[in-house]
Amino acid sequence: MPSTAPGPEGTGLERVPDLDSLHLLLRVAATGSLGRAGAAHGISQPATSARIRTMERLVGFPLVERGARGSTLTPAGALLADWARDVLTAADVLAAGITSLRADTEARLRVAASLTVAEHLLPRWLVRLATDRPETAVSLTAVNSTAVERAVLAATADLGFVEGPTLSPGLDAQVVARDRLVAVVAPTHPWARRRSPVTAAELAATRLVCREPTSGTRTALDAALAAHGTRAAPLLELSTATAVRAAVAAGAGPAVLSHLAVHDDLTSGRLAEVPVTGATLTRRLRAVWPHGQRPGGPARDLLRIATRRDRAAPQDRGPLA
C-alpha cells in the first residue's frame, strides 16, 4: 500500500510509493507478469493489479502495460524502477545499520549503582540476568547516589540504582527494595551497654563516623535528623561503608549505616546495634532512568528482576509498594 503519511509540504514526497510497493514494481519488471510478480510477493494477481493501479494514481502516470503475452513497464515505469533500485538499496543499508545498533544495545548493559546496592543487592540480580541473557555483557560502576544520577542523565549508564531520599530533576524511578539505617558501635563502646535507646536528638548531637555528604546513606540520615536540632560535625568522613565499618569496629565512634551493609558484622558480634527512637530511619532503594525513557532490552530485564517479589533477598527488603 502507498504511504498515507503526509510528506513535507511542497517536497513531492506525498507522491512517493512505499518500499513494499516499489519492491512489487521491480518484481513485475523482472518477471514480465502480474501473476508471477504477485506470487513472488506473496499476494494474488488481483491484489497485484490493485496495488499497481494505486501506485499509478499516486505517481500520476501509467507504470505497467498489460498485454496478452504479459506485462511490461512503460517507459516512465521503467525509469521509476531504476530510481527505486537506488532507494531500496539505501533502505537495505539503513535496515542493516538499525539491526547492528539494536544488536549492540542488546549485547551490553551499563549499570551505575550506589555502593550499598552494588555490594549487597546487585550481585544476585546480575547472576539472574546472566542466566536469562547470557549474551549480554554488563559493566557496573559503583559510586554514590549523586554520581549515579549524573551518569544516568549523561547517558553513560543505561540504568541506575540510588538510595537517597530525593531525585534530581529529569529522572523517573521505581522502588526496588526498602532498607533501614541502624546506629552501630564497637562492642566496647558505652552505647553498646545502654539499657535505653538513643534519642534522635542525641544522635544528631553526636559526632559520628559518616559517609561523604553526597552519599545516599548520608543524605537519608541528614533528612531523618533534620528536625532534631543542629547536627554535630562529623567525627570522620569516609567514602565507603567498608571504611566506616572498620573505623567503628576499631573504636572510632558511632555510625549510622544500612542494615544491608552491617548485617554480617552484627551477626558476628564485630559491631553492636543501638536502638534509636524519635526518627524514621527507613528508606527506599530505587532504580532510575531518564524521564520518559522507560528502560528496554537488558535494562528492562534487570529492572524486572530487581522488583520481583519472590526473589531471594535480605530480611530488610520490605514491601515495594
mmCIF file of C-alpha atoms in Angstrom:
data_model
loop_
_atom_site.group_PDB
_atom_site.id
_atom_site.type_symbol
_atom_site.label_atom_id
_atom_site.label_comp_id
_atom_site.label_asym_id
_atom_site.label_seq_id
_atom_site.Cartn_x
_atom_site.Cartn_y
_atom_site.Cartn_z
ATOM 1 C CA MET A 1 0.000 0.000 0.000
ATOM 2 C CA PRO A 2 1.270 3.521 -0.646
ATOM 3 C CA SER A 3 2.308 5.594 2.297
ATOM 4 C CA THR A 4 -0.528 7.510 3.896
ATOM 5 C CA ALA A 5 1.745 9.697 5.989
ATOM 6 C CA PRO A 6 1.820 13.220 4.570
ATOM 7 C CA GLY A 7 5.185 14.341 3.313
ATOM 8 C CA PRO A 8 6.628 17.803 3.920
ATOM 9 C CA GLU A 9 4.526 20.293 2.001
ATOM 10 C CA GLY A 10 5.898 21.104 -1.452
ATOM 11 C CA THR A 11 8.584 18.365 -1.493
ATOM 12 C CA GLY A 12 6.665 15.830 -3.594
ATOM 13 C CA LEU A 13 7.204 13.093 -1.007
ATOM 14 C CA GLU A 14 3.437 12.661 -0.782
ATOM 15 C CA ARG A 15 3.670 11.016 -4.246
ATOM 16 C CA VAL A 16 6.433 8.551 -3.336
ATOM 17 C CA PRO A 17 5.237 4.912 -3.089
ATOM 18 C CA ASP A 18 6.168 2.921 -0.017
ATOM 19 C CA LEU A 19 9.101 0.495 -0.123
ATOM 20 C CA ASP A 20 6.936 -2.616 -0.374
ATOM 21 C CA SER A 21 5.157 -1.236 -3.427
ATOM 22 C CA LEU A 22 8.480 -0.428 -5.071
ATOM 23 C CA HIS A 23 9.614 -3.993 -4.441
ATOM 24 C CA LEU A 24 6.451 -5.217 -6.184
ATOM 25 C CA LEU A 25 7.087 -2.965 -9.178
ATOM 26 C CA LEU A 26 10.590 -4.399 -9.570
ATOM 27 C CA ARG A 27 9.155 -7.928 -9.461
ATOM 28 C CA VAL A 28 6.770 -7.037 -12.294
ATOM 29 C CA ALA A 29 9.754 -5.758 -14.294
ATOM 30 C CA ALA A 30 11.760 -8.915 -13.578
ATOM 31 C CA THR A 31 9.003 -11.490 -14.271
ATOM 32 C CA GLY A 32 7.004 -9.753 -17.007
ATOM 33 C CA SER A 33 3.824 -10.986 -15.348
ATOM 34 C CA LEU A 34 1.489 -9.592 -12.711
ATOM 35 C CA GLY A 35 0.618 -13.112 -11.624
ATOM 36 C CA ARG A 36 4.228 -14.266 -11.211
ATOM 37 C CA ALA A 37 5.195 -10.986 -9.535
ATOM 38 C CA GLY A 38 2.290 -11.351 -7.104
ATOM 39 C CA ALA A 39 3.207 -14.976 -6.324
ATOM 40 C CA ALA A 40 6.804 -13.970 -5.576
ATOM 41 C CA HIS A 41 5.459 -11.181 -3.374
ATOM 42 C CA GLY A 42 3.023 -13.460 -1.561
ATOM 43 C CA ILE A 43 -0.189 -11.862 -2.877
ATOM 44 C CA SER A 44 -2.784 -12.770 -5.531
ATOM 45 C CA GLN A 45 -2.856 -11.460 -9.116
ATOM 46 C CA PRO A 46 -5.960 -9.301 -8.425
ATOM 47 C CA ALA A 47 -4.212 -7.836 -5.372
ATOM 48 C CA THR A 48 -1.133 -7.151 -7.504
ATOM 49 C CA SER A 49 -3.222 -5.359 -10.130
ATOM 50 C CA ALA A 50 -4.889 -3.279 -7.406
ATOM 51 C CA ARG A 51 -1.516 -2.304 -5.907
ATOM 52 C CA ILE A 52 -0.183 -1.254 -9.318
ATOM 53 C CA ARG A 53 -3.292 0.861 -10.006
ATOM 54 C CA THR A 54 -2.936 2.505 -6.608
ATOM 55 C CA MET A 55 0.699 3.351 -7.377
ATOM 56 C CA GLU A 56 -0.280 4.766 -10.748
ATOM 57 C CA ARG A 57 -2.844 7.052 -9.124
ATOM 58 C CA LEU A 58 -0.254 8.092 -6.558
ATOM 59 C CA VAL A 59 2.505 8.999 -9.014
ATOM 60 C CA GLY A 60 0.129 10.336 -11.679
ATOM 61 C CA PHE A 61 1.219 8.316 -14.731
ATOM 62 C CA PRO A 62 0.915 4.720 -16.077
ATOM 63 C CA LEU A 63 3.530 2.239 -14.847
ATOM 64 C CA VAL A 64 2.575 -1.069 -16.479
ATOM 65 C CA GLU A 65 1.356 -2.028 -19.945
ATOM 66 C CA ARG A 66 -0.805 -5.149 -19.810
ATOM 67 C CA GLY A 67 -0.909 -7.401 -22.863
ATOM 68 C CA ALA A 68 -1.817 -10.921 -23.949
ATOM 69 C CA ARG A 69 1.801 -12.041 -23.635
ATOM 70 C CA GLY A 70 2.361 -10.494 -20.213
ATOM 71 C CA SER A 71 3.012 -7.175 -18.560
ATOM 72 C CA THR A 72 5.855 -4.755 -19.191
ATOM 73 C CA LEU A 73 6.756 -1.449 -17.637
ATOM 74 C CA THR A 74 6.002 1.753 -19.512
ATOM 75 C CA PRO A 75 8.994 3.983 -20.266
ATOM 76 C CA ALA A 76 8.069 6.119 -17.237
ATOM 77 C CA GLY A 77 7.563 2.975 -15.161
ATOM 78 C CA ALA A 78 10.977 1.644 -16.196
ATOM 79 C CA LEU A 79 12.608 4.928 -15.189
ATOM 80 C CA LEU A 80 10.806 4.845 -11.849
ATOM 81 C CA ALA A 81 12.007 1.253 -11.352
ATOM 82 C CA ASP A 82 15.625 2.333 -11.948
ATOM 83 C CA TRP A 83 15.309 5.035 -9.323
ATOM 84 C CA ALA A 84 13.544 2.602 -6.992
ATOM 85 C CA ARG A 85 16.542 0.264 -7.062
ATOM 86 C CA ASP A 86 18.735 3.019 -5.578
ATOM 87 C CA VAL A 87 16.088 3.800 -2.958
ATOM 88 C CA LEU A 88 15.718 0.142 -1.965
ATOM 89 C CA THR A 89 19.486 -0.326 -1.787
ATOM 90 C CA ALA A 90 19.719 2.670 0.534
ATOM 91 C CA ALA A 91 16.834 1.278 2.603
ATOM 92 C CA ASP A 92 18.682 -2.051 2.939
ATOM 93 C CA VAL A 93 21.754 -0.200 4.204
ATOM 94 C CA LEU A 94 19.590 1.697 6.681
ATOM 95 C CA ALA A 95 17.917 -1.516 7.874
ATOM 96 C CA ALA A 96 21.290 -3.202 8.347
ATOM 97 C CA GLY A 97 22.515 -0.228 10.360
ATOM 98 C CA ILE A 98 19.440 -0.284 12.585
ATOM 99 C CA THR A 99 19.859 -4.034 13.135
ATOM 100 C CA SER A 100 23.505 -3.508 14.077
ATOM 101 C CA LEU A 101 22.644 -0.754 16.540
ATOM 102 C CA ARG A 102 19.875 -2.860 18.100
ATOM 103 C CA ALA A 103 22.249 -5.803 18.434
ATOM 104 C CA ASP A 104 24.843 -3.571 20.113
ATOM 105 C CA THR A 105 22.204 -2.269 22.535
ATOM 106 C CA GLU A 106 21.058 -5.795 23.358
ATOM 107 C CA ALA A 107 24.635 -7.033 23.810
ATOM 108 C CA ARG A 108 25.685 -4.615 26.548
ATOM 109 C CA LEU A 109 24.292 -3.070 29.695
ATOM 110 C CA ARG A 110 25.890 -0.235 31.643
ATOM 111 C CA VAL A 111 24.739 -0.070 35.259
ATOM 112 C CA ALA A 112 25.598 2.596 37.820
ATOM 113 C CA ALA A 113 24.653 1.840 41.419
ATOM 114 C CA SER A 114 25.097 3.305 44.855
ATOM 115 C CA LEU A 115 27.616 1.382 46.929
ATOM 116 C CA THR A 116 25.012 -0.281 49.160
ATOM 117 C CA VAL A 117 23.017 -1.588 46.213
ATOM 118 C CA ALA A 118 26.152 -2.536 44.259
ATOM 119 C CA GLU A 119 27.650 -4.515 47.123
ATOM 120 C CA HIS A 120 24.616 -6.192 48.652
ATOM 121 C CA LEU A 121 21.803 -6.470 46.088
ATOM 122 C CA LEU A 122 23.098 -6.256 42.533
ATOM 123 C CA PRO A 123 25.358 -9.351 42.575
ATOM 124 C CA ARG A 124 22.455 -11.803 42.745
ATOM 125 C CA TRP A 125 20.330 -9.714 40.362
ATOM 126 C CA LEU A 126 23.159 -9.842 37.831
ATOM 127 C CA VAL A 127 23.557 -13.605 38.292
ATOM 128 C CA ARG A 128 19.881 -13.974 37.388
ATOM 129 C CA LEU A 129 20.295 -11.630 34.409
ATOM 130 C CA ALA A 130 23.264 -13.689 33.192
ATOM 131 C CA THR A 131 21.047 -16.779 33.285
ATOM 132 C CA ASP A 132 18.304 -15.043 31.299
ATOM 133 C CA ARG A 133 20.633 -13.147 28.943
ATOM 134 C CA PRO A 134 23.983 -14.961 28.708
ATOM 135 C CA GLU A 135 24.931 -12.935 25.621
ATOM 136 C CA THR A 136 24.725 -9.573 27.423
ATOM 137 C CA ALA A 137 27.961 -8.042 28.717
ATOM 138 C CA VAL A 138 27.372 -5.988 31.863
ATOM 139 C CA SER A 139 29.573 -3.229 33.230
ATOM 140 C CA LEU A 140 28.886 -1.987 36.768
ATOM 141 C CA THR A 141 30.065 1.307 38.204
ATOM 142 C CA ALA A 142 29.738 1.605 41.985
ATOM 143 C CA VAL A 143 29.607 5.241 43.113
ATOM 144 C CA ASN A 144 27.497 7.359 45.458
ATOM 145 C CA SER A 145 23.884 8.174 44.617
ATOM 146 C CA THR A 146 24.628 11.668 43.315
ATOM 147 C CA ALA A 147 27.182 10.293 40.852
ATOM 148 C CA VAL A 148 24.715 7.589 39.774
ATOM 149 C CA GLU A 149 22.128 10.228 38.884
ATOM 150 C CA ARG A 150 24.705 12.215 36.916
ATOM 151 C CA ALA A 151 25.708 9.109 34.950
ATOM 152 C CA VAL A 152 22.110 8.274 34.049
ATOM 153 C CA LEU A 153 21.350 11.852 32.998
ATOM 154 C CA ALA A 154 24.540 11.971 30.917
ATOM 155 C CA ALA A 155 23.589 8.662 29.216
ATOM 156 C CA THR A 156 26.811 6.990 30.358
ATOM 157 C CA ALA A 157 24.692 4.466 32.270
ATOM 158 C CA ASP A 158 21.628 2.653 30.921
ATOM 159 C CA LEU A 159 20.122 2.117 34.377
ATOM 160 C CA GLY A 160 20.939 3.437 37.831
ATOM 161 C CA PHE A 161 20.198 2.421 41.414
ATOM 162 C CA VAL A 162 20.161 5.017 44.178
ATOM 163 C CA GLU A 163 19.444 5.171 47.883
ATOM 164 C CA GLY A 164 18.987 8.881 48.539
ATOM 165 C CA PRO A 165 15.663 10.390 49.706
ATOM 166 C CA THR A 166 15.350 12.786 46.750
ATOM 167 C CA LEU A 167 15.899 12.616 42.994
ATOM 168 C CA SER A 168 17.415 15.034 40.527
ATOM 169 C CA PRO A 169 15.039 16.634 38.008
ATOM 170 C CA GLY A 170 14.791 14.719 34.769
ATOM 171 C CA LEU A 171 14.671 11.239 36.294
ATOM 172 C CA ASP A 172 11.932 8.643 36.634
ATOM 173 C CA ALA A 173 12.193 5.985 39.325
ATOM 174 C CA GLN A 174 10.778 2.743 40.640
ATOM 175 C CA VAL A 175 11.226 1.354 44.145
ATOM 176 C CA VAL A 176 13.144 -1.935 44.076
ATOM 177 C CA ALA A 177 13.615 -2.533 47.819
ATOM 178 C CA ARG A 178 13.366 -0.958 51.236
ATOM 179 C CA ASP A 179 16.235 -0.616 53.641
ATOM 180 C CA ARG A 180 16.678 0.644 57.179
ATOM 181 C CA LEU A 181 19.525 2.584 58.668
ATOM 182 C CA VAL A 182 20.912 1.379 62.003
ATOM 183 C CA ALA A 183 23.167 3.019 64.566
ATOM 184 C CA VAL A 184 26.185 0.835 65.252
ATOM 185 C CA VAL A 185 29.115 0.954 67.659
ATOM 186 C CA ALA A 186 32.021 -1.239 68.664
ATOM 187 C CA PRO A 187 31.080 -3.776 71.375
ATOM 188 C CA THR A 188 33.333 -1.864 73.793
ATOM 189 C CA HIS A 189 31.556 1.480 73.228
ATOM 190 C CA PRO A 190 29.412 2.754 76.137
ATOM 191 C CA TRP A 191 26.315 2.813 73.911
ATOM 192 C CA ALA A 192 26.611 -0.971 73.467
ATOM 193 C CA ARG A 193 25.732 -1.352 77.169
ATOM 194 C CA ARG A 194 22.900 1.184 77.265
ATOM 195 C CA ARG A 195 19.574 -0.013 78.607
ATOM 196 C CA SER A 196 17.617 2.783 76.885
ATOM 197 C CA PRO A 197 17.543 3.711 73.174
ATOM 198 C CA VAL A 198 19.469 6.681 71.853
ATOM 199 C CA THR A 199 17.104 9.530 71.015
ATOM 200 C CA ALA A 200 17.105 11.219 67.640
ATOM 201 C CA ALA A 201 18.188 14.490 69.265
ATOM 202 C CA GLU A 202 21.065 12.728 70.996
ATOM 203 C CA LEU A 203 22.113 11.099 67.750
ATOM 204 C CA ALA A 204 22.019 14.464 65.967
ATOM 205 C CA ALA A 205 24.239 15.987 68.629
ATOM 206 C CA THR A 206 26.824 13.188 68.482
ATOM 207 C CA ARG A 207 29.891 13.334 66.295
ATOM 208 C CA LEU A 208 29.533 10.317 64.047
ATOM 209 C CA VAL A 209 31.726 8.408 61.654
ATOM 210 C CA CYS A 210 29.950 9.293 58.392
ATOM 211 C CA ARG A 211 29.919 8.684 54.685
ATOM 212 C CA GLU A 212 30.657 11.634 52.367
ATOM 213 C CA PRO A 213 27.886 14.293 52.073
ATOM 214 C CA THR A 214 26.711 13.167 48.609
ATOM 215 C CA SER A 215 26.187 9.525 49.573
ATOM 216 C CA GLY A 216 22.657 8.185 49.807
ATOM 217 C CA THR A 217 23.240 6.980 53.360
ATOM 218 C CA ARG A 218 24.424 10.401 54.496
ATOM 219 C CA THR A 219 21.596 12.323 52.819
ATOM 220 C CA ALA A 220 18.996 9.897 54.196
ATOM 221 C CA LEU A 221 20.395 10.324 57.715
ATOM 222 C CA ASP A 222 20.501 14.116 57.345
ATOM 223 C CA ALA A 223 16.855 14.125 56.266
ATOM 224 C CA ALA A 224 15.818 11.863 59.170
ATOM 225 C CA LEU A 225 17.536 14.079 61.753
ATOM 226 C CA ALA A 226 16.721 17.469 60.207
ATOM 227 C CA ALA A 227 14.024 18.227 62.793
ATOM 228 C CA HIS A 228 16.146 17.301 65.815
ATOM 229 C CA GLY A 229 18.495 20.207 66.274
ATOM 230 C CA THR A 230 21.797 21.267 64.788
ATOM 231 C CA ARG A 231 23.870 18.343 63.589
ATOM 232 C CA ALA A 232 27.246 17.855 65.202
ATOM 233 C CA ALA A 233 30.229 17.960 62.869
ATOM 234 C CA PRO A 234 31.286 14.512 61.648
ATOM 235 C CA LEU A 235 33.999 12.766 63.577
ATOM 236 C CA LEU A 236 35.261 11.209 60.349
ATOM 237 C CA GLU A 237 34.056 11.352 56.742
ATOM 238 C CA LEU A 238 34.847 8.218 54.739
ATOM 239 C CA SER A 239 33.954 7.323 51.163
ATOM 240 C CA THR A 240 32.822 3.715 51.606
ATOM 241 C CA ALA A 241 30.681 1.763 54.044
ATOM 242 C CA THR A 242 33.546 -0.702 54.423
ATOM 243 C CA ALA A 243 35.816 2.063 55.689
ATOM 244 C CA VAL A 244 33.130 3.332 58.064
ATOM 245 C CA ARG A 245 32.545 -0.179 59.450
ATOM 246 C CA ALA A 246 36.277 -0.669 60.007
ATOM 247 C CA ALA A 247 36.597 2.672 61.800
ATOM 248 C CA VAL A 248 33.638 1.912 64.070
ATOM 249 C CA ALA A 249 34.927 -1.585 64.857
ATOM 250 C CA ALA A 250 38.298 -0.038 65.770
ATOM 251 C CA GLY A 251 36.552 2.161 68.330
ATOM 252 C CA ALA A 252 36.491 5.493 66.484
ATOM 253 C CA GLY A 253 32.867 6.190 67.399
ATOM 254 C CA PRO A 254 29.241 5.510 66.413
ATOM 255 C CA ALA A 255 27.968 5.446 62.857
ATOM 256 C CA VAL A 256 24.662 5.055 61.061
ATOM 257 C CA LEU A 257 24.759 2.645 58.147
ATOM 258 C CA SER A 258 22.498 0.489 56.045
ATOM 259 C CA HIS A 259 21.480 -2.729 57.753
ATOM 260 C CA LEU A 260 22.407 -4.437 54.485
ATOM 261 C CA ALA A 261 25.982 -3.243 54.960
ATOM 262 C CA VAL A 262 26.379 -4.236 58.625
ATOM 263 C CA HIS A 263 24.268 -7.409 58.772
ATOM 264 C CA ASP A 264 27.278 -9.749 58.866
ATOM 265 C CA ASP A 265 29.113 -7.551 61.401
ATOM 266 C CA LEU A 266 26.088 -7.615 63.721
ATOM 267 C CA THR A 267 25.715 -11.382 63.351
ATOM 268 C CA SER A 268 29.389 -11.997 64.148
ATOM 269 C CA GLY A 269 29.428 -9.539 67.068
ATOM 270 C CA ARG A 270 32.039 -7.308 65.447
ATOM 271 C CA LEU A 271 29.572 -4.415 65.753
ATOM 272 C CA ALA A 272 26.618 -3.811 68.060
ATOM 273 C CA GLU A 273 23.317 -2.209 67.042
ATOM 274 C CA VAL A 274 21.998 0.652 69.164
ATOM 275 C CA PRO A 275 18.200 1.236 69.113
ATOM 276 C CA VAL A 276 17.161 4.771 68.111
ATOM 277 C CA THR A 277 13.861 6.459 68.955
ATOM 278 C CA GLY A 278 12.228 9.582 67.533
ATOM 279 C CA ALA A 279 13.428 9.271 63.934
ATOM 280 C CA THR A 280 12.319 7.251 60.929
ATOM 281 C CA LEU A 281 15.393 5.503 59.621
ATOM 282 C CA THR A 282 13.827 3.548 56.785
ATOM 283 C CA ARG A 283 14.433 4.426 53.153
ATOM 284 C CA ARG A 284 13.538 3.376 49.637
ATOM 285 C CA LEU A 285 16.098 1.995 47.225
ATOM 286 C CA ARG A 286 15.168 2.952 43.680
ATOM 287 C CA ALA A 287 16.052 2.251 40.080
ATOM 288 C CA VAL A 288 16.342 5.441 37.998
ATOM 289 C CA TRP A 289 16.361 6.290 34.301
ATOM 290 C CA PRO A 290 15.848 9.445 32.192
ATOM 291 C CA HIS A 291 12.338 10.889 32.349
ATOM 292 C CA GLY A 292 10.018 9.434 29.734
ATOM 293 C CA GLN A 293 12.515 6.782 28.576
ATOM 294 C CA ARG A 294 11.297 3.560 30.156
ATOM 295 C CA PRO A 295 14.169 1.014 30.129
ATOM 296 C CA GLY A 296 14.214 -1.509 27.300
ATOM 297 C CA GLY A 297 16.233 -4.605 26.421
ATOM 298 C CA PRO A 298 18.583 -5.876 29.143
ATOM 299 C CA ALA A 299 17.936 -2.788 31.319
ATOM 300 C CA ARG A 300 14.221 -3.639 31.307
ATOM 301 C CA ASP A 301 15.012 -7.227 32.262
ATOM 302 C CA LEU A 302 17.294 -6.182 35.120
ATOM 303 C CA LEU A 303 14.591 -3.849 36.427
ATOM 304 C CA ARG A 304 12.088 -6.722 36.287
ATOM 305 C CA ILE A 305 14.476 -8.973 38.218
ATOM 306 C CA ALA A 306 15.121 -6.284 40.838
ATOM 307 C CA THR A 307 11.412 -5.780 41.513
ATOM 308 C CA ARG A 308 10.391 -9.445 41.659
ATOM 309 C CA ARG A 309 8.555 -10.152 44.919
ATOM 310 C CA ASP A 310 9.649 -13.793 45.022
ATOM 311 C CA ARG A 311 13.371 -13.230 44.567
ATOM 312 C CA ALA A 312 15.779 -14.252 47.276
ATOM 313 C CA ALA A 313 16.515 -11.118 49.257
ATOM 314 C CA PRO A 314 17.776 -9.910 52.631
ATOM 315 C CA GLN A 315 15.405 -9.666 55.542
ATOM 316 C CA ASP A 316 15.237 -5.875 55.216
ATOM 317 C CA ARG A 317 13.756 -5.980 51.726
ATOM 318 C CA GLY A 318 10.256 -4.928 52.844
ATOM 319 C CA PRO A 319 7.231 -4.294 50.605
ATOM 320 C CA LEU A 320 7.942 -2.499 47.343
ATOM 321 C CA ALA A 321 4.707 -0.516 47.167
#
